[in-house]
Every structure is written in C-alpha cells, then in structure tokens.
mmCIF file of C-alpha atoms in Angstrom:
data_model
loop_
_atom_site.group_PDB
_atom_site.id
_atom_site.type_symbol
_atom_site.label_atom_id
_atom_site.label_comp_id
_atom_site.label_asym_id
_atom_site.label_seq_id
_atom_site.Cartn_x
_atom_site.Cartn_y
_atom_site.Cartn_z
ATOM 1 C CA UNK A 1 27.135 -4.421 0.698
ATOM 2 C CA UNK A 2 27.660 -1.658 -1.815
ATOM 3 C CA UNK A 3 29.211 -3.950 -4.440
ATOM 4 C CA UNK A 4 26.202 -6.294 -4.395
ATOM 5 C CA UNK A 5 23.819 -3.361 -4.605
ATOM 6 C CA UNK A 6 25.793 -1.886 -7.510
ATOM 7 C CA UNK A 7 25.566 -5.115 -9.526
ATOM 8 C CA UNK A 8 21.821 -5.529 -9.073
ATOM 9 C CA UNK A 9 21.113 -1.846 -9.782
ATOM 10 C CA UNK A 10 23.237 -1.992 -12.954
ATOM 11 C CA UNK A 11 21.171 -5.005 -14.023
ATOM 12 C CA UNK A 12 17.911 -3.080 -13.561
ATOM 13 C CA UNK A 13 19.165 -0.024 -15.445
ATOM 14 C CA UNK A 14 20.551 -2.204 -18.267
ATOM 15 C CA UNK A 15 17.244 -4.052 -18.596
ATOM 16 C CA UNK A 16 15.309 -0.796 -18.897
ATOM 17 C CA UNK A 17 17.760 0.670 -21.399
ATOM 18 C CA UNK A 18 17.777 -2.501 -23.522
ATOM 19 C CA UNK A 19 13.997 -2.677 -23.660
ATOM 20 C CA UNK A 20 13.613 1.109 -24.013
ATOM 21 C CA UNK A 21 11.592 0.944 -20.834
ATOM 22 C CA UNK A 22 12.996 3.723 -18.668
ATOM 23 C CA UNK A 23 9.913 5.264 -17.051
ATOM 24 C CA UNK A 24 9.083 8.922 -16.629
ATOM 25 C CA UNK A 25 9.515 9.820 -12.946
ATOM 26 C CA UNK A 26 7.390 12.597 -11.446
ATOM 27 C CA UNK A 27 8.217 14.586 -8.276
ATOM 28 C CA UNK A 28 11.892 13.589 -8.055
ATOM 29 C CA UNK A 29 12.429 16.813 -6.106
ATOM 30 C CA UNK A 30 10.627 15.160 -3.152
ATOM 31 C CA UNK A 31 13.353 12.503 -3.041
ATOM 32 C CA UNK A 32 16.187 14.992 -3.466
ATOM 33 C CA UNK A 33 14.877 16.920 -0.471
ATOM 34 C CA UNK A 34 14.409 13.721 1.561
ATOM 35 C CA UNK A 35 17.878 12.338 0.719
ATOM 36 C CA UNK A 36 19.428 15.616 1.886
ATOM 37 C CA UNK A 37 18.159 14.739 5.390
ATOM 38 C CA UNK A 38 20.273 11.559 5.359
ATOM 39 C CA UNK A 39 17.544 9.317 6.779
ATOM 40 C CA UNK A 40 16.549 5.833 5.575
ATOM 41 C CA UNK A 41 12.995 5.140 4.390
ATOM 42 C CA UNK A 42 10.701 2.291 3.472
ATOM 43 C CA UNK A 43 9.672 2.715 -0.189
ATOM 44 C CA UNK A 44 6.414 1.006 -1.138
ATOM 45 C CA UNK A 45 4.779 0.725 -4.545
ATOM 46 C CA UNK A 46 1.811 -0.928 -6.207
ATOM 47 C CA UNK A 47 2.649 -4.070 -8.179
ATOM 48 C CA UNK A 48 1.214 -5.377 -11.448
ATOM 49 C CA UNK A 49 4.259 -6.241 -13.614
ATOM 50 C CA UNK A 50 7.826 -7.546 -13.318
ATOM 51 C CA UNK A 51 8.889 -4.123 -14.653
ATOM 52 C CA UNK A 52 7.861 -2.616 -11.303
ATOM 53 C CA UNK A 53 11.111 -3.858 -9.747
ATOM 54 C CA UNK A 54 13.510 -1.974 -12.076
ATOM 55 C CA UNK A 55 11.028 0.952 -12.152
ATOM 56 C CA UNK A 56 11.180 1.158 -8.361
ATOM 57 C CA UNK A 57 14.995 1.045 -8.547
ATOM 58 C CA UNK A 58 14.986 3.834 -11.155
ATOM 59 C CA UNK A 59 12.957 6.057 -8.827
ATOM 60 C CA UNK A 60 15.100 5.374 -5.732
ATOM 61 C CA UNK A 61 18.253 5.927 -7.803
ATOM 62 C CA UNK A 62 21.883 5.142 -6.987
ATOM 63 C CA UNK A 63 21.273 4.678 -3.288
ATOM 64 C CA UNK A 64 22.020 1.634 -1.175
ATOM 65 C CA UNK A 65 18.669 -0.126 -0.835
ATOM 66 C CA UNK A 66 17.378 -3.641 -0.270
ATOM 67 C CA UNK A 67 14.296 -5.121 -1.885
ATOM 68 C CA UNK A 68 12.026 -7.177 0.382
ATOM 69 C CA UNK A 69 10.414 -9.854 -1.791
ATOM 70 C CA UNK A 70 8.841 -13.277 -1.552
ATOM 71 C CA UNK A 71 11.155 -16.286 -1.855
ATOM 72 C CA UNK A 72 9.427 -17.429 -5.071
ATOM 73 C CA UNK A 73 11.048 -14.557 -7.015
ATOM 74 C CA UNK A 74 14.373 -16.365 -6.636
ATOM 75 C CA UNK A 75 13.407 -18.798 -9.402
ATOM 76 C CA UNK A 76 12.361 -16.161 -11.975
ATOM 77 C CA UNK A 77 14.955 -16.106 -14.796
ATOM 78 C CA UNK A 78 17.328 -13.086 -14.731
ATOM 79 C CA UNK A 79 15.283 -11.303 -12.043
ATOM 80 C CA UNK A 80 15.909 -13.992 -9.399
ATOM 81 C CA UNK A 81 19.660 -13.898 -10.032
ATOM 82 C CA UNK A 82 19.695 -10.115 -9.684
ATOM 83 C CA UNK A 83 17.818 -10.279 -6.367
ATOM 84 C CA UNK A 84 20.221 -12.919 -4.990
ATOM 85 C CA UNK A 85 23.359 -11.100 -6.212
ATOM 86 C CA UNK A 86 22.089 -7.864 -4.661
ATOM 87 C CA UNK A 87 21.828 -9.488 -1.219
ATOM 88 C CA UNK A 88 18.178 -8.492 -1.001
ATOM 89 C CA UNK A 89 15.751 -9.866 1.616
ATOM 90 C CA UNK A 90 13.701 -12.887 0.549
ATOM 91 C CA UNK A 91 10.892 -14.060 2.797
ATOM 92 C CA UNK A 92 9.255 -17.480 2.863
ATOM 93 C CA UNK A 93 5.605 -16.726 3.591
ATOM 94 C CA UNK A 94 4.903 -20.313 4.601
ATOM 95 C CA UNK A 95 7.564 -20.221 7.331
ATOM 96 C CA UNK A 96 6.817 -18.199 10.463
ATOM 97 C CA UNK A 97 10.505 -18.189 11.494
ATOM 98 C CA UNK A 98 11.475 -16.777 8.103
ATOM 99 C CA UNK A 99 8.876 -14.013 8.527
ATOM 100 C CA UNK A 100 10.194 -13.065 11.997
ATOM 101 C CA UNK A 101 13.815 -13.186 10.754
ATOM 102 C CA UNK A 102 12.905 -10.948 7.805
ATOM 103 C CA UNK A 103 11.151 -8.473 10.110
ATOM 104 C CA UNK A 104 14.222 -8.212 12.373
ATOM 105 C CA UNK A 105 16.571 -7.956 9.382
ATOM 106 C CA UNK A 106 14.468 -5.160 7.881
ATOM 107 C CA UNK A 107 14.285 -3.203 11.148
ATOM 108 C CA UNK A 108 18.091 -3.488 11.523
ATOM 109 C CA UNK A 109 18.700 -2.245 7.975
ATOM 110 C CA UNK A 110 16.507 0.807 8.617
ATOM 111 C CA UNK A 111 17.464 1.553 12.211
ATOM 112 C CA UNK A 112 21.117 0.518 12.548
ATOM 113 C CA UNK A 113 22.533 0.468 9.019
ATOM 114 C CA UNK A 114 20.610 3.380 7.519
ATOM 115 C CA UNK A 115 19.775 1.375 4.391
ATOM 116 C CA UNK A 116 16.545 2.058 2.474
ATOM 117 C CA UNK A 117 14.066 -0.798 2.014
ATOM 118 C CA UNK A 118 11.746 -1.261 -0.958
ATOM 119 C CA UNK A 119 8.741 -3.546 -1.207
ATOM 120 C CA UNK A 120 5.300 -4.137 -2.688
ATOM 121 C CA UNK A 121 2.754 -4.228 0.162
ATOM 122 C CA UNK A 122 0.152 -6.098 -1.908
ATOM 123 C CA UNK A 123 2.502 -9.090 -1.672
ATOM 124 C CA UNK A 124 1.942 -10.226 -5.256
ATOM 125 C CA UNK A 125 1.229 -8.791 -8.701
ATOM 126 C CA UNK A 126 -2.305 -7.594 -9.382
ATOM 127 C CA UNK A 127 -3.670 -9.524 -12.360
ATOM 128 C CA UNK A 128 -6.038 -6.681 -13.247
ATOM 129 C CA UNK A 129 -3.660 -3.769 -12.634
ATOM 130 C CA UNK A 130 -5.961 -2.531 -9.860
ATOM 131 C CA UNK A 131 -4.555 -1.900 -6.369
ATOM 132 C CA UNK A 132 -5.247 -4.815 -4.027
ATOM 133 C CA UNK A 133 -5.351 -5.120 -0.228
ATOM 134 C CA UNK A 134 -2.091 -4.476 1.644
ATOM 135 C CA UNK A 135 -0.271 -6.983 3.822
ATOM 136 C CA UNK A 136 1.175 -5.492 7.005
ATOM 137 C CA UNK A 137 4.869 -6.541 6.908
ATOM 138 C CA UNK A 138 6.253 -3.325 5.389
ATOM 139 C CA UNK A 139 4.323 -1.134 7.804
ATOM 140 C CA UNK A 140 5.325 -3.242 10.809
ATOM 141 C CA UNK A 141 9.024 -2.861 9.834
ATOM 142 C CA UNK A 142 8.797 0.898 9.253
ATOM 143 C CA UNK A 143 6.726 1.465 12.393
ATOM 144 C CA UNK A 144 9.084 -0.474 14.678
ATOM 145 C CA UNK A 145 12.117 1.280 13.139
ATOM 146 C CA UNK A 146 10.439 4.702 13.354
ATOM 147 C CA UNK A 147 11.211 5.195 9.657
ATOM 148 C CA UNK A 148 9.064 7.183 7.202
ATOM 149 C CA UNK A 149 7.318 5.419 4.322
ATOM 150 C CA UNK A 150 7.580 6.866 0.819
ATOM 151 C CA UNK A 151 4.709 5.762 -1.447
ATOM 152 C CA UNK A 152 5.346 5.365 -5.181
ATOM 153 C CA UNK A 153 2.438 5.159 -7.622
ATOM 154 C CA UNK A 154 3.517 3.055 -10.629
ATOM 155 C CA UNK A 155 1.297 3.835 -13.594
ATOM 156 C CA UNK A 156 0.720 1.447 -16.528
ATOM 157 C CA UNK A 157 3.683 -0.901 -16.038
ATOM 158 C CA UNK A 158 1.282 -3.779 -16.815
ATOM 159 C CA UNK A 159 0.669 -2.237 -20.241
ATOM 160 C CA UNK A 160 4.421 -2.232 -20.933
ATOM 161 C CA UNK A 161 4.991 -5.768 -19.641
ATOM 162 C CA UNK A 162 1.782 -7.732 -18.979
ATOM 163 C CA UNK A 163 1.638 -10.718 -16.627
ATOM 164 C CA UNK A 164 2.933 -13.768 -18.478
ATOM 165 C CA UNK A 165 5.542 -11.804 -20.463
ATOM 166 C CA UNK A 166 9.250 -12.131 -19.608
ATOM 167 C CA UNK A 167 10.293 -8.965 -21.457
ATOM 168 C CA UNK A 168 8.696 -5.606 -22.113
ATOM 169 C CA UNK A 169 6.099 -5.707 -24.885
ATOM 170 C CA UNK A 170 6.485 -2.026 -25.746
ATOM 171 C CA UNK A 171 8.671 0.939 -24.749
ATOM 172 C CA UNK A 172 7.654 2.673 -21.506
ATOM 173 C CA UNK A 173 8.119 6.192 -22.816
ATOM 174 C CA UNK A 174 4.757 7.914 -23.002
ATOM 175 C CA UNK A 175 2.995 4.949 -21.361
ATOM 176 C CA UNK A 176 4.455 4.187 -17.931
ATOM 177 C CA UNK A 177 5.533 6.496 -15.151
ATOM 178 C CA UNK A 178 6.382 6.485 -11.464
ATOM 179 C CA UNK A 179 4.822 9.182 -9.274
ATOM 180 C CA UNK A 180 6.797 9.879 -6.083
ATOM 181 C CA UNK A 181 4.565 10.869 -3.145
ATOM 182 C CA UNK A 182 5.486 12.841 -0.018
ATOM 183 C CA UNK A 183 7.015 10.772 2.833
ATOM 184 C CA UNK A 184 4.505 9.545 5.419
ATOM 185 C CA UNK A 185 5.919 9.630 8.955
ATOM 186 C CA UNK A 186 5.440 6.476 11.029
ATOM 187 C CA UNK A 187 6.117 8.283 14.303
ATOM 188 C CA UNK A 188 2.864 9.418 15.927
ATOM 189 C CA UNK A 189 0.727 6.931 13.972
ATOM 190 C CA UNK A 190 -0.395 3.388 14.683
ATOM 191 C CA UNK A 191 0.606 0.705 12.171
ATOM 192 C CA UNK A 192 -2.939 0.722 10.794
ATOM 193 C CA UNK A 193 -3.007 4.517 10.451
ATOM 194 C CA UNK A 194 0.361 4.396 8.678
ATOM 195 C CA UNK A 195 -0.879 1.788 6.177
ATOM 196 C CA UNK A 196 -4.082 3.745 5.557
ATOM 197 C CA UNK A 197 -2.252 7.046 4.988
ATOM 198 C CA UNK A 198 0.201 5.386 2.585
ATOM 199 C CA UNK A 199 -2.615 3.681 0.669
ATOM 200 C CA UNK A 200 -4.511 6.967 0.266
ATOM 201 C CA UNK A 201 -1.342 8.662 -0.969
ATOM 202 C CA UNK A 202 -0.508 5.864 -3.434
ATOM 203 C CA UNK A 203 -4.065 5.854 -4.822
ATOM 204 C CA UNK A 204 -3.879 9.606 -5.469
ATOM 205 C CA UNK A 205 -1.274 8.962 -8.184
ATOM 206 C CA UNK A 206 -3.057 6.071 -9.893
ATOM 207 C CA UNK A 207 -5.517 6.396 -12.798
ATOM 208 C CA UNK A 208 -9.111 5.172 -12.374
ATOM 209 C CA UNK A 209 -8.407 1.860 -14.125
ATOM 210 C CA UNK A 210 -5.776 1.016 -11.470
ATOM 211 C CA UNK A 211 -7.937 1.855 -8.466
ATOM 212 C CA UNK A 212 -9.994 -0.827 -6.697
ATOM 213 C CA UNK A 213 -13.573 -1.197 -7.887
ATOM 214 C CA UNK A 214 -14.731 -2.221 -4.427
ATOM 215 C CA UNK A 215 -14.179 0.679 -2.026
ATOM 216 C CA UNK A 216 -14.289 -1.704 0.947
ATOM 217 C CA UNK A 217 -11.058 -3.338 -0.246
ATOM 218 C CA UNK A 218 -8.776 -1.372 2.046
ATOM 219 C CA UNK A 219 -7.514 -3.701 4.713
ATOM 220 C CA UNK A 220 -5.048 -6.544 4.404
ATOM 221 C CA UNK A 221 -6.358 -10.037 4.775
#
C-alpha cells in the first residue's frame, strides 16, 4: 500500500539527489490539471537508461503508483530491491499465466483501486537511445480499464547514465529532462489507435537522435 510506495519513492528521490540527477520536468501543469480530476492513468515513457525509473517517479510525483516491469529487474542491485519493496508489478514474459495475471492486476489497480500505473512500452532499454517498437501490454491494460494514457518523453537519460553503468556518469541538470504530454483517452479508440496516438505524442518530445531511423518501425513485434 501507501507505506510500500513511500519507501520506493523515497529511494528514487534519494538516488537522484545523491547523484545530482534530478531532471528538469516540462509541462508539470498538465499533471496538476489531470490530478485535480482524481482519475488514475497509465503513464508510459521511452526507455534507454536505468535512470528512467526514478525520472518517471519524479514526474509522477508523490502519488500512489505501481511500476509494471519485467521480472529480470528484480535482480538488479538496489533497483530490484526498491521495486520489490514498493509492491510493484513484475511480469515473467516467458510465462503466459504470469502475463494474464499481470494484465488482470493492472486493470484492477486502474479500475477498482484508482492507482496509477507506470511502464515502458518498448519492454527493454534501447541500446541506441532511439525509440523502439512498442509491445501492447500497457495499451491493453489501459484500454480494458478505460483509463487515459499519459506519455512522457525522457530526453538524454542515456547520456547521464549509459547502458552498462550502475550509477549516473554525470549530473542530469542541463542534460536530461522529462517532457509531460497531454493525456490520450483510451475511450473511443481501438487498442492500436491508442498505441499509435501515444507513440506520436511521445516522439514529439524527443530530439532527432532519439527518434527511430526507420520510419516503418511503428508496430510492436
């Protein structure tokens, strides 16, 4: 519950403060307006660094949210412990039952409990920093729950903490930022239309060197 969330959020904030890696966050007013409505949302962001997880938490703020991540993150030092302590959702991609259980759990959090969900629809970190194809889990959850999706464009986190590094290489200030995009309603759209609208929105906040080179790379495998 709230206690678990508090512990994991404190961890993320402490990590960013210690490494001087608190990102600049653009368009926070969008979130303030959305939170005033009292509805839960699915937050999705691009992913190219471990720093994306605390960055995403910094953008969402002191709200009760659950991260949906792959089971493998449980073994990452410090980060894995934080995810487990926070009672976040971990999915085993090799196990169909785990995937179905995760889907139901996510829909319940959004629909019944009013808890925000956060995830990275690419499913893994981009080794180049460029946005990759989306997997459909996040959009399936949001669509079935009738919840809006809020895209976040994370800029240059891979330059602060490249793949292979366990701690930030340089301070985020002046390098990395999170751009909050307008909520995308799932009601009135198909799952595919929802994913496409979110992708377009997320791309609008990314610099050229984080956009896909191949324009056909739009759909999940």
